[in-house]
Amino acid sequence: MKKWMTLILSLSAVLALTACGGSGGKTETKDVDLTEVYASMEEVCDWWTDGYMEDISEEMLDLYYPGLSELETEQLIARTPLMSGVVNEVVLVKCASSEDADKAQEILQGRIDYQVGDETNPGGAWYPESIEQWKKTTVQRQGNCVALLAVADTQSQLEDIFNQAFE
């Protein structure tokens, strides 16, 4: 009887360990170089060439995206034109942890919410056309990679480029 109990307990332990050996409910995402993703976006937006899109300086990054520079990131691309009448802003960030990715997602969404405004606060984008474009802006997420894509005519194409990079 003791042998049978030992065998049953051993099999139960093996099955329990096998069940724990999975992904633990987390889905792994493909390791993607965000520089390559951004380069693919530039190909679609050929008008971004010749220095149109510039890196957002640290000072401006803290102003536009408060708290983003405090997160532990593996990659961060934040670009916007120096001056433009059209909404164009791209932020691609690969965070070191899912907790930081959660925070980055909130920070990027906060930028959209600020630009759009609400009934009590006017939108930071000021002009009705710009506010409408910011309303179309999205925050995309794949694992620990988060993207803010605020682009005039190529919004859905850039969303596709970002998301397909992880397939």
JSON list of C-alpha atoms in Angstrom, two decimals, residues 15-156:
[
{"chain": "A", "resi": 15, "resn": "LEU", "atom": "CA", "xyz": [1.95, 16.46, -13.13]},
{"chain": "A", "resi": 16, "resn": "ALA", "atom": "CA", "xyz": [1.97, 19.54, -10.91]},
{"chain": "A", "resi": 17, "resn": "LEU", "atom": "CA", "xyz": [5.47, 20.47, -12.06]},
{"chain": "A", "resi": 18, "resn": "THR", "atom": "CA", "xyz": [4.51, 19.89, -15.67]},
{"chain": "A", "resi": 19, "resn": "ALA", "atom": "CA", "xyz": [1.53, 22.23, -15.28]},
{"chain": "A", "resi": 20, "resn": "CYS", "atom": "CA", "xyz": [3.83, 24.90, -13.82]},
{"chain": "A", "resi": 21, "resn": "GLY", "atom": "CA", "xyz": [6.34, 24.57, -16.61]},
{"chain": "A", "resi": 22, "resn": "GLY", "atom": "CA", "xyz": [4.21, 26.56, -19.06]},
{"chain": "A", "resi": 23, "resn": "SER", "atom": "CA", "xyz": [4.31, 30.26, -19.64]},
{"chain": "A", "resi": 24, "resn": "GLY", "atom": "CA", "xyz": [2.50, 31.04, -16.38]},
{"chain": "A", "resi": 25, "resn": "GLY", "atom": "CA", "xyz": [-0.29, 32.86, -18.22]},
{"chain": "A", "resi": 26, "resn": "LYS", "atom": "CA", "xyz": [2.09, 35.30, -19.88]},
{"chain": "A", "resi": 27, "resn": "THR", "atom": "CA", "xyz": [2.53, 35.30, -23.59]},
{"chain": "A", "resi": 28, "resn": "GLU", "atom": "CA", "xyz": [6.02, 35.82, -24.89]},
{"chain": "A", "resi": 29, "resn": "THR", "atom": "CA", "xyz": [6.48, 38.33, -27.66]},
{"chain": "A", "resi": 30, "resn": "LYS", "atom": "CA", "xyz": [9.04, 38.23, -30.38]},
{"chain": "A", "resi": 31, "resn": "ASP", "atom": "CA", "xyz": [12.22, 40.20, -29.66]},
{"chain": "A", "resi": 32, "resn": "VAL", "atom": "CA", "xyz": [12.02, 43.20, -31.98]},
{"chain": "A", "resi": 33, "resn": "ASP", "atom": "CA", "xyz": [14.51, 45.98, -32.70]},
{"chain": "A", "resi": 34, "resn": "LEU", "atom": "CA", "xyz": [12.46, 49.18, -32.57]},
{"chain": "A", "resi": 35, "resn": "THR", "atom": "CA", "xyz": [15.03, 50.97, -34.73]},
{"chain": "A", "resi": 36, "resn": "GLU", "atom": "CA", "xyz": [14.10, 48.62, -37.57]},
{"chain": "A", "resi": 37, "resn": "VAL", "atom": "CA", "xyz": [10.39, 49.16, -36.89]},
{"chain": "A", "resi": 38, "resn": "TYR", "atom": "CA", "xyz": [10.89, 52.92, -37.09]},
{"chain": "A", "resi": 39, "resn": "ALA", "atom": "CA", "xyz": [12.88, 52.54, -40.31]},
{"chain": "A", "resi": 40, "resn": "SER", "atom": "CA", "xyz": [9.95, 50.62, -41.82]},
{"chain": "A", "resi": 41, "resn": "MET", "atom": "CA", "xyz": [7.65, 53.45, -40.77]},
{"chain": "A", "resi": 42, "resn": "GLU", "atom": "CA", "xyz": [9.94, 55.97, -42.47]},
{"chain": "A", "resi": 43, "resn": "GLU", "atom": "CA", "xyz": [9.64, 54.03, -45.72]},
{"chain": "A", "resi": 44, "resn": "VAL", "atom": "CA", "xyz": [5.86, 54.45, -45.63]},
{"chain": "A", "resi": 45, "resn": "CYS", "atom": "CA", "xyz": [6.19, 58.12, -44.68]},
{"chain": "A", "resi": 46, "resn": "ASP", "atom": "CA", "xyz": [8.77, 59.08, -47.27]},
{"chain": "A", "resi": 47, "resn": "TRP", "atom": "CA", "xyz": [8.11, 62.74, -46.47]},
{"chain": "A", "resi": 48, "resn": "TRP", "atom": "CA", "xyz": [9.85, 62.13, -43.09]},
{"chain": "A", "resi": 49, "resn": "THR", "atom": "CA", "xyz": [13.19, 62.05, -44.84]},
{"chain": "A", "resi": 50, "resn": "ASP", "atom": "CA", "xyz": [15.78, 64.81, -44.85]},
{"chain": "A", "resi": 51, "resn": "GLY", "atom": "CA", "xyz": [15.58, 65.50, -41.14]},
{"chain": "A", "resi": 52, "resn": "TYR", "atom": "CA", "xyz": [11.85, 66.23, -40.93]},
{"chain": "A", "resi": 53, "resn": "MET", "atom": "CA", "xyz": [11.40, 64.04, -37.83]},
{"chain": "A", "resi": 54, "resn": "GLU", "atom": "CA", "xyz": [13.79, 64.95, -35.02]},
{"chain": "A", "resi": 55, "resn": "ASP", "atom": "CA", "xyz": [14.57, 63.24, -31.73]},
{"chain": "A", "resi": 56, "resn": "ILE", "atom": "CA", "xyz": [12.59, 64.72, -28.88]},
{"chain": "A", "resi": 57, "resn": "SER", "atom": "CA", "xyz": [15.14, 66.21, -26.48]},
{"chain": "A", "resi": 58, "resn": "GLU", "atom": "CA", "xyz": [15.27, 65.01, -22.85]},
{"chain": "A", "resi": 59, "resn": "GLU", "atom": "CA", "xyz": [13.85, 68.32, -21.71]},
{"chain": "A", "resi": 60, "resn": "MET", "atom": "CA", "xyz": [10.90, 68.08, -24.10]},
{"chain": "A", "resi": 61, "resn": "LEU", "atom": "CA", "xyz": [10.44, 64.37, -23.38]},
{"chain": "A", "resi": 62, "resn": "ASP", "atom": "CA", "xyz": [9.91, 65.20, -19.70]},
{"chain": "A", "resi": 63, "resn": "LEU", "atom": "CA", "xyz": [7.46, 67.93, -20.67]},
{"chain": "A", "resi": 64, "resn": "TYR", "atom": "CA", "xyz": [5.48, 65.86, -23.20]},
{"chain": "A", "resi": 65, "resn": "TYR", "atom": "CA", "xyz": [5.70, 62.53, -21.39]},
{"chain": "A", "resi": 66, "resn": "PRO", "atom": "CA", "xyz": [6.22, 63.15, -17.65]},
{"chain": "A", "resi": 67, "resn": "GLY", "atom": "CA", "xyz": [7.66, 60.06, -15.98]},
{"chain": "A", "resi": 68, "resn": "LEU", "atom": "CA", "xyz": [8.73, 58.25, -19.15]},
{"chain": "A", "resi": 69, "resn": "SER", "atom": "CA", "xyz": [12.43, 59.01, -18.67]},
{"chain": "A", "resi": 70, "resn": "GLU", "atom": "CA", "xyz": [12.25, 57.50, -15.17]},
{"chain": "A", "resi": 71, "resn": "LEU", "atom": "CA", "xyz": [11.27, 54.05, -16.48]},
{"chain": "A", "resi": 72, "resn": "GLU", "atom": "CA", "xyz": [13.84, 51.36, -17.16]},
{"chain": "A", "resi": 73, "resn": "THR", "atom": "CA", "xyz": [13.88, 51.04, -20.92]},
{"chain": "A", "resi": 74, "resn": "GLU", "atom": "CA", "xyz": [15.88, 48.92, -23.32]},
{"chain": "A", "resi": 75, "resn": "GLN", "atom": "CA", "xyz": [15.04, 51.09, -26.32]},
{"chain": "A", "resi": 76, "resn": "LEU", "atom": "CA", "xyz": [13.40, 54.48, -26.68]},
{"chain": "A", "resi": 77, "resn": "ILE", "atom": "CA", "xyz": [12.68, 56.30, -29.91]},
{"chain": "A", "resi": 78, "resn": "ALA", "atom": "CA", "xyz": [10.76, 59.56, -29.57]},
{"chain": "A", "resi": 79, "resn": "ARG", "atom": "CA", "xyz": [10.50, 61.73, -32.67]},
{"chain": "A", "resi": 80, "resn": "THR", "atom": "CA", "xyz": [8.50, 64.70, -33.86]},
{"chain": "A", "resi": 81, "resn": "PRO", "atom": "CA", "xyz": [9.04, 67.49, -36.39]},
{"chain": "A", "resi": 82, "resn": "LEU", "atom": "CA", "xyz": [10.56, 70.68, -35.05]},
{"chain": "A", "resi": 83, "resn": "MET", "atom": "CA", "xyz": [7.66, 72.61, -36.48]},
{"chain": "A", "resi": 84, "resn": "SER", "atom": "CA", "xyz": [4.63, 71.39, -38.37]},
{"chain": "A", "resi": 85, "resn": "GLY", "atom": "CA", "xyz": [1.00, 72.26, -38.84]},
{"chain": "A", "resi": 86, "resn": "VAL", "atom": "CA", "xyz": [0.23, 68.54, -39.06]},
{"chain": "A", "resi": 87, "resn": "VAL", "atom": "CA", "xyz": [0.19, 66.13, -36.12]},
{"chain": "A", "resi": 88, "resn": "ASN", "atom": "CA", "xyz": [3.25, 63.87, -36.34]},
{"chain": "A", "resi": 89, "resn": "GLU", "atom": "CA", "xyz": [4.63, 62.25, -33.21]},
{"chain": "A", "resi": 90, "resn": "VAL", "atom": "CA", "xyz": [6.02, 58.75, -32.80]},
{"chain": "A", "resi": 91, "resn": "VAL", "atom": "CA", "xyz": [7.22, 57.16, -29.58]},
{"chain": "A", "resi": 92, "resn": "LEU", "atom": "CA", "xyz": [8.45, 53.57, -29.54]},
{"chain": "A", "resi": 93, "resn": "VAL", "atom": "CA", "xyz": [9.59, 52.22, -26.19]},
{"chain": "A", "resi": 94, "resn": "LYS", "atom": "CA", "xyz": [10.78, 48.80, -25.11]},
{"chain": "A", "resi": 95, "resn": "CYS", "atom": "CA", "xyz": [10.55, 48.52, -21.33]},
{"chain": "A", "resi": 96, "resn": "ALA", "atom": "CA", "xyz": [12.62, 46.23, -19.14]},
{"chain": "A", "resi": 97, "resn": "SER", "atom": "CA", "xyz": [9.53, 44.94, -17.29]},
{"chain": "A", "resi": 98, "resn": "SER", "atom": "CA", "xyz": [5.81, 44.59, -17.80]},
{"chain": "A", "resi": 99, "resn": "GLU", "atom": "CA", "xyz": [5.24, 46.96, -14.87]},
{"chain": "A", "resi": 100, "resn": "ASP", "atom": "CA", "xyz": [7.23, 49.66, -16.66]},
{"chain": "A", "resi": 101, "resn": "ALA", "atom": "CA", "xyz": [5.36, 48.86, -19.88]},
{"chain": "A", "resi": 102, "resn": "ASP", "atom": "CA", "xyz": [2.08, 49.40, -17.99]},
{"chain": "A", "resi": 103, "resn": "LYS", "atom": "CA", "xyz": [3.34, 52.78, -16.79]},
{"chain": "A", "resi": 104, "resn": "ALA", "atom": "CA", "xyz": [4.60, 53.71, -20.26]},
{"chain": "A", "resi": 105, "resn": "GLN", "atom": "CA", "xyz": [1.20, 52.87, -21.72]},
{"chain": "A", "resi": 106, "resn": "GLU", "atom": "CA", "xyz": [-0.47, 55.16, -19.17]},
{"chain": "A", "resi": 107, "resn": "ILE", "atom": "CA", "xyz": [2.02, 57.97, -19.84]},
{"chain": "A", "resi": 108, "resn": "LEU", "atom": "CA", "xyz": [1.53, 57.75, -23.61]},
{"chain": "A", "resi": 109, "resn": "GLN", "atom": "CA", "xyz": [-2.24, 57.68, -23.24]},
{"chain": "A", "resi": 110, "resn": "GLY", "atom": "CA", "xyz": [-1.93, 60.72, -20.95]},
{"chain": "A", "resi": 111, "resn": "ARG", "atom": "CA", "xyz": [-0.29, 62.62, -23.81]},
{"chain": "A", "resi": 112, "resn": "ILE", "atom": "CA", "xyz": [-3.25, 61.85, -26.06]},
{"chain": "A", "resi": 113, "resn": "ASP", "atom": "CA", "xyz": [-5.76, 62.81, -23.37]},
{"chain": "A", "resi": 114, "resn": "TYR", "atom": "CA", "xyz": [-3.96, 66.11, -22.75]},
{"chain": "A", "resi": 115, "resn": "GLN", "atom": "CA", "xyz": [-3.83, 66.99, -26.46]},
{"chain": "A", "resi": 116, "resn": "VAL", "atom": "CA", "xyz": [-7.52, 66.17, -26.97]},
{"chain": "A", "resi": 117, "resn": "GLY", "atom": "CA", "xyz": [-8.81, 67.87, -23.79]},
{"chain": "A", "resi": 118, "resn": "ASP", "atom": "CA", "xyz": [-12.27, 67.49, -22.33]},
{"chain": "A", "resi": 119, "resn": "GLU", "atom": "CA", "xyz": [-15.37, 69.53, -21.46]},
{"chain": "A", "resi": 120, "resn": "THR", "atom": "CA", "xyz": [-13.53, 71.52, -18.74]},
{"chain": "A", "resi": 121, "resn": "ASN", "atom": "CA", "xyz": [-10.04, 71.80, -20.25]},
{"chain": "A", "resi": 122, "resn": "PRO", "atom": "CA", "xyz": [-9.37, 72.69, -23.87]},
{"chain": "A", "resi": 123, "resn": "GLY", "atom": "CA", "xyz": [-7.07, 70.40, -25.78]},
{"chain": "A", "resi": 124, "resn": "GLY", "atom": "CA", "xyz": [-3.36, 71.14, -25.79]},
{"chain": "A", "resi": 125, "resn": "ALA", "atom": "CA", "xyz": [-3.41, 70.71, -29.55]},
{"chain": "A", "resi": 126, "resn": "TRP", "atom": "CA", "xyz": [-5.45, 73.97, -29.75]},
{"chain": "A", "resi": 127, "resn": "TYR", "atom": "CA", "xyz": [-6.68, 73.80, -33.31]},
{"chain": "A", "resi": 128, "resn": "PRO", "atom": "CA", "xyz": [-9.80, 71.76, -34.14]},
{"chain": "A", "resi": 129, "resn": "GLU", "atom": "CA", "xyz": [-8.03, 69.87, -36.95]},
{"chain": "A", "resi": 130, "resn": "SER", "atom": "CA", "xyz": [-5.14, 68.93, -34.66]},
{"chain": "A", "resi": 131, "resn": "ILE", "atom": "CA", "xyz": [-7.48, 67.85, -31.87]},
{"chain": "A", "resi": 132, "resn": "GLU", "atom": "CA", "xyz": [-9.37, 65.64, -34.33]},
{"chain": "A", "resi": 133, "resn": "GLN", "atom": "CA", "xyz": [-6.09, 64.01, -35.38]},
{"chain": "A", "resi": 134, "resn": "TRP", "atom": "CA", "xyz": [-5.11, 63.42, -31.75]},
{"chain": "A", "resi": 135, "resn": "LYS", "atom": "CA", "xyz": [-8.48, 61.72, -31.24]},
{"chain": "A", "resi": 136, "resn": "LYS", "atom": "CA", "xyz": [-7.39, 59.20, -33.91]},
{"chain": "A", "resi": 137, "resn": "THR", "atom": "CA", "xyz": [-4.03, 58.66, -32.23]},
{"chain": "A", "resi": 138, "resn": "THR", "atom": "CA", "xyz": [-3.46, 55.28, -30.63]},
{"chain": "A", "resi": 139, "resn": "VAL", "atom": "CA", "xyz": [-1.26, 53.59, -28.12]},
{"chain": "A", "resi": 140, "resn": "GLN", "atom": "CA", "xyz": [-0.27, 50.13, -29.32]},
{"chain": "A", "resi": 141, "resn": "ARG", "atom": "CA", "xyz": [1.26, 47.45, -27.10]},
{"chain": "A", "resi": 142, "resn": "GLN", "atom": "CA", "xyz": [3.03, 44.18, -27.76]},
{"chain": "A", "resi": 143, "resn": "GLY", "atom": "CA", "xyz": [4.45, 42.65, -24.58]},
{"chain": "A", "resi": 144, "resn": "ASN", "atom": "CA", "xyz": [6.87, 45.17, -23.08]},
{"chain": "A", "resi": 145, "resn": "CYS", "atom": "CA", "xyz": [6.91, 47.29, -26.24]},
{"chain": "A", "resi": 146, "resn": "VAL", "atom": "CA", "xyz": [4.60, 50.28, -26.36]},
{"chain": "A", "resi": 147, "resn": "ALA", "atom": "CA", "xyz": [4.05, 52.78, -29.15]},
{"chain": "A", "resi": 148, "resn": "LEU", "atom": "CA", "xyz": [2.32, 56.12, -29.48]},
{"chain": "A", "resi": 149, "resn": "LEU", "atom": "CA", "xyz": [1.52, 56.76, -33.11]},
{"chain": "A", "resi": 150, "resn": "ALA", "atom": "CA", "xyz": [0.19, 60.23, -33.91]},
{"chain": "A", "resi": 151, "resn": "VAL", "atom": "CA", "xyz": [0.48, 60.57, -37.66]},
{"chain": "A", "resi": 152, "resn": "ALA", "atom": "CA", "xyz": [-1.77, 62.34, -40.08]},
{"chain": "A", "resi": 153, "resn": "ASP", "atom": "CA", "xyz": [-2.41, 60.24, -43.16]},
{"chain": "A", "resi": 154, "resn": "THR", "atom": "CA", "xyz": [-0.68, 56.95, -42.39]},
{"chain": "A", "resi": 155, "resn": "GLN", "atom": "CA", "xyz": [-2.07, 56.11, -38.93]},
{"chain": "A", "resi": 156, "resn": "SER", "atom": "CA", "xyz": [-3.41, 52.64, -39.73]}
]
